[in-house]
Amino acid sequence: MTLPNVAQNFRQQSPLVFCLTNAVVTNFTANVLLAAGAAPAMTNLPGEAGPFASVASALLVNLGTPTTEQLTAMREAVDSASAAGTPWVLDPVAVGALPVRTEFAKQIVGQRPTLIRGNASEILALAGWDSTGRGVDSQDSVDTAIAAGRELARKHGSVVAISGEADAIIDAERTTLVHTNGIGLTKVTGGGCALGAFCAGMLAVHEDPFEAAVAAHGFYGLAAEKALANSGGPGSFAVAFLDALAATEPHELEELNYEELPHA
Amino acid sequence: MTLPNVAQNFRQQSPLVFCLTNAVVTNFTANVLLAAGAAPAMTNLPGEAGPFASVASALLVNLGTPTTEQLTAMREAVDSASAAGTPWVLDPVAVGALPVRTEFAKQIVGQRPTLIRGNASEILALAGWDSTGRGVDSQDSVDTAIAAGRELARKHGSVVAISGEADAIIDAERTTLVHTNGIGLTKVTGGGCALGAFCAGMLAVHEDPFEAAVAAHGFYGLAAEKALANSGGPGSFAVAFLDALAATEPHELEELNYEELPHA
Amino acid sequence: MTLPNVAQNFRQQSPLVFCLTNAVVTNFTANVLLAAGAAPAMTNLPGEAGPFASVASALLVNLGTPTTEQLTAMREAVDSASAAGTPWVLDPVAVGALPVRTEFAKQIVGQRPTLIRGNASEILALAGWDSTGRGVDSQDSVDTAIAAGRELARKHGSVVAISGEADAIIDAERTTLVHTNGIGLTKVTGGGCALGAFCAGMLAVHEDPFEAAVAAHGFYGLAAEKALANSGGPGSFAVAFLDALAATEPHELEELNYEELPHA
């Protein structure tokens, strides 16, 4: 994989990432994208979401706090992205734990997201397997969700990324574990949600979505490691993480610790 | 009171706090809960709010920026919490100053919130007394609102917490003043709103809601004092406050300066 | 111009700024206002927005992420502000790039906002001139938009402020360029949006809206320069900026570098 090149393209092209995301993380998500070198944009309005999804570089659909109107905008945006060939990410936040979004996610995943990113409980639930999630927390390990991720990947032609102690990136043929220390991100709200937006940006600048997802998770994790070393708690970690995203250079991905698992 | 034990339970049990809160403070509220050791969760969608309120450890209803749909979700969540015995907090933001929420708050307070938390102007207005509030700022002192707080506590079987220079915690029989230096919190948006969420978490881990509220206000105030000592303005205060919430230990509540007022 | 006096009035009067703004920047906007010494307040609810606009010191209407309900509240608030003589700011975020808000902005600008604040692409689009904007980013330079700004100023009796490398403040008779180094603000979401809210507060405390806008842009830019000197990336910049807003003194505006352009 040529991970540094993917990150280099991201910096040079500054992808315009259209985020339909949750109310808790809008600000952090936009700041993550800006710090990393992308251009964030958000609108949740039907009549705008469709047109914008066709001109944006990539789309994020995050189900964290949907409203009735936002769900309409999401359908419109996904239709438009699909028609335009815009890559899009589905983040099935709390799917399995909450009913309306679970039904919605099971419908919209049929429109073949380029990437599905979630924690193990969400991936298990989206695949219809047993899970023990209780909201945004994952109560399941990444290992237990890899087989469910493979099933989703094959069924919908998507890359699937499962966040956890190690992150698993999966498609129909490949499984890679990305090893970074992301413990700091678990104490800041939106660590995973903003990663979904960052992945969307990477999808926009690289042809192979599997490699783009590995690059996104690796770059994000390396920045999180720096931030952990430069902070004294969750408040200063979030600040240091934004600084680290801006300061991390694409070539640092040469040192990323990742592991290709045998094809199952 | 065994305040350190309450905080210890909070850390060990990591309560799942369902927040129906305002758009200005969602991120800060979630980060406060995470830093303190709880698990935040939010959804404002009818059809999700009810089911979730029955499985969450506690519920916060904060009236800061309601939408029509969120008000529906709030009714649903409060019904569900009441039926399930889930403790819940009402934060009557800007009640008295703004008409729709004032009417809503006067209705929903009849469903006997476990805790009502506000500033003096909001407590006076919710009790139907004269107030001079002009929005989220309190123009009234805590002292002037204590009698109104007692009336609310007796009428609705609630604990009432009034935030100010000293915080007053009130129930039908008891009034305690918690003395900490929270001046830093007055220059950061959401200082009071996130305290409401933190209180909800404390209610979930301790049987006596009065003691839980005292513990929450004390712990929060001690963290604010540390943050003030470690910051140079409102921006760095907010960061230091999250760090301090994570670093403060339950046993530090042994040194809390609080004062039991005579029964009126 | 007596810029230090304007800032001094702001500090002494602590204007109550009612913000109808976008979901990405609510928290940052409120913290900017608090740090600078004002009182922020937000509600997006029809039935509350009208009454509140008539008692607030000033109103901000920011079109970043409108909902159907918020657009209704905005109409109500602008009607009420107009009737009450409350100064108001229109921030036409992404107008030109997104259709619903573009139509809305072209209608509501007819109600003669006290100030219109945007980037060059937004000002060009609002005036109906050609622009190359692609969302919240400006692809046009401030220079190219000054003539469009003058046209808007004359047509609607508004002051027009165009943010860019230098900020242009324009009314029917005057054009002033404010020179500060605001590069740090371009890497933090909401830098421009919160400036709109800050401008609204300045309008509330000074009779001449042109001078108020120059004072707001100058004060904000001086704080941004301090923050840049005290930070190591976009995360720490945002924190340092809030600290700098609180620490900057009105008299520092005596040293502001601004330039009056000849009347065109």
XYZ file of N, CA, C and O in Angstrom, chain B residues 23-24 28 64-68 98-101 134 136-137 186-189 232-236 239, chain C residues 14 16 26-27 30-31 34-35 37 39-40 42-48 51-52 69 239 242-243 246:
200
model
N -28.721 22.858 21.902
C -27.772 22.767 20.797
C -26.452 23.474 21.087
O -25.452 23.221 20.424
N -26.434 24.358 22.062
C -25.218 25.116 22.345
C -24.217 24.265 23.133
O -23.004 24.436 22.998
N -20.015 20.010 24.895
C -19.400 20.218 26.211
C -20.022 19.271 27.245
O -19.320 18.696 28.083
N -32.973 24.516 26.903
C -32.240 25.637 26.342
C -32.617 26.054 24.928
O -32.805 27.238 24.657
N -32.685 25.112 24.012
C -33.050 25.452 22.624
C -34.022 24.416 22.061
O -33.698 23.695 21.113
N -35.213 24.342 22.577
C -36.142 23.307 22.116
C -36.570 23.507 20.666
O -36.647 24.633 20.177
N -36.809 22.397 19.984
C -37.529 22.418 18.712
C -38.872 21.746 18.976
O -39.069 21.093 20.006
N -39.788 21.908 18.047
C -41.091 21.262 18.202
C -40.918 19.761 18.357
O -41.548 19.131 19.219
N -38.805 33.339 28.242
C -39.253 32.916 26.914
C -40.527 32.085 27.059
O -40.594 31.173 27.882
N -41.525 32.369 26.228
C -42.873 31.888 26.536
C -43.130 30.394 26.323
O -43.776 29.757 27.162
N -42.647 29.806 25.215
C -43.040 28.427 24.915
C -42.481 27.461 25.952
O -43.182 26.600 26.489
N -41.209 27.636 26.266
C -40.598 26.743 27.257
C -41.166 26.952 28.654
O -41.189 26.022 29.461
N -33.230 37.760 32.317
C -33.315 38.227 30.930
C -32.745 37.162 29.987
O -31.995 37.456 29.097
N -30.626 33.515 29.813
C -29.902 32.520 30.592
C -29.190 33.115 31.793
O -28.737 32.387 32.667
N -29.080 34.427 31.860
C -28.426 35.040 33.009
C -29.396 35.150 34.166
O -30.568 35.465 33.989
N -18.728 30.642 34.986
C -19.660 31.661 34.501
C -19.201 32.274 33.181
O -19.966 32.965 32.528
N -17.958 32.006 32.790
C -17.431 32.577 31.538
C -17.338 31.538 30.417
O -16.746 31.792 29.375
N -17.916 30.353 30.664
C -17.931 29.286 29.668
C -19.376 28.864 29.463
O -20.085 28.590 30.434
N -19.811 28.821 28.214
C -21.200 28.431 27.997
C -21.396 26.964 28.354
O -20.539 26.127 28.078
N -5.601 30.592 32.108
C -5.348 32.009 31.981
C -6.450 32.773 31.285
O -6.235 33.888 30.821
N -7.634 32.174 31.219
C -8.759 32.826 30.559
C -9.838 31.798 30.311
O -9.675 30.623 30.642
N -10.948 32.219 29.712
C -12.086 31.306 29.577
C -11.826 30.111 28.658
O -12.389 29.037 28.868
N -10.992 30.288 27.632
C -10.698 29.172 26.736
C -9.899 28.092 27.438
O -10.263 26.913 27.423
N -8.813 28.495 28.082
C -7.983 27.495 28.767
C -8.691 26.967 30.014
O -8.437 25.837 30.438
N -10.794 23.878 28.990
C -9.917 22.726 28.770
C -9.453 22.150 30.108
O -9.512 20.940 30.345
N -22.318 44.995 28.298
C -22.539 43.560 28.150
C -23.826 43.264 27.371
O -24.793 42.738 27.910
N -26.877 41.856 25.257
C -27.526 40.537 25.157
C -27.714 40.246 23.664
O -28.563 40.849 23.011
N -22.519 26.961 17.316
C -23.269 27.510 18.448
C -22.379 27.664 19.668
O -22.374 28.719 20.314
N -21.650 26.596 20.003
C -20.845 26.621 21.214
C -19.724 27.649 21.114
O -19.522 28.455 22.043
N -21.123 31.250 21.329
C -21.485 31.640 22.697
C -20.226 31.910 23.513
O -20.176 32.879 24.285
N -19.203 31.092 23.350
C -17.975 31.301 24.115
C -17.223 32.550 23.677
O -16.614 33.229 24.507
N -19.145 35.417 25.368
C -18.858 35.445 26.805
C -17.442 35.946 27.067
O -17.220 36.772 27.965
N -16.489 35.448 26.301
C -15.099 35.850 26.519
C -14.924 37.346 26.289
O -14.197 38.020 27.021
N -17.160 39.591 26.688
C -17.876 40.377 27.688
C -19.353 40.559 27.426
O -20.026 41.284 28.166
N -23.403 38.853 26.560
C -24.256 37.766 27.030
C -24.923 37.122 25.821
O -25.722 37.765 25.137
N -24.600 35.865 25.510
C -25.234 35.192 24.374
C -26.560 34.559 24.770
O -26.750 34.172 25.915
N -29.750 31.975 22.740
C -30.195 31.335 21.506
C -31.534 30.641 21.743
O -31.748 30.014 22.767
N -32.421 30.790 20.785
C -33.599 29.934 20.676
C -33.971 29.935 19.208
O -33.850 30.961 18.544
N -34.379 28.789 18.703
C -34.739 28.667 17.291
C -36.217 28.361 17.125
O -36.633 27.856 16.090
N -36.987 28.667 18.134
C -38.369 28.227 18.170
C -39.308 29.372 17.779
O -39.304 30.426 18.402
N -40.126 29.168 16.739
C -41.174 30.145 16.446
C -42.057 30.320 17.689
O -42.334 29.353 18.396
N -42.448 31.522 17.932
C -43.205 31.812 19.147
C -42.297 32.328 20.254
O -42.763 32.996 21.178
N -41.018 32.007 20.181
C -40.054 32.574 21.120
C -39.131 33.571 20.421
O -38.700 34.554 21.023
N -40.704 37.385 20.168
C -40.651 38.157 21.414
C -39.220 38.438 21.875
O -38.927 39.534 22.357
N -38.336 37.457 21.708
C -36.983 37.646 22.221
C -36.214 38.687 21.408
O -35.399 39.434 21.967
N -37.924 24.862 10.482
C -38.428 25.568 11.652
C -37.565 26.789 11.979
O -38.091 27.850 12.334
N -8.343 27.880 21.630
C -8.315 28.097 23.079
C -7.676 29.447 23.394
O -8.216 30.241 24.181
N -9.933 32.544 22.653
C -10.913 32.902 23.684
C -10.218 33.616 24.851
O -10.726 34.624 25.362
N -9.063 33.107 25.241
C -8.308 33.796 26.298
C -7.945 35.218 25.869
O -8.035 36.158 26.665
N -10.768 37.797 25.998
C -11.031 38.257 27.365
C -9.938 39.209 27.846
O -10.205 40.126 28.623
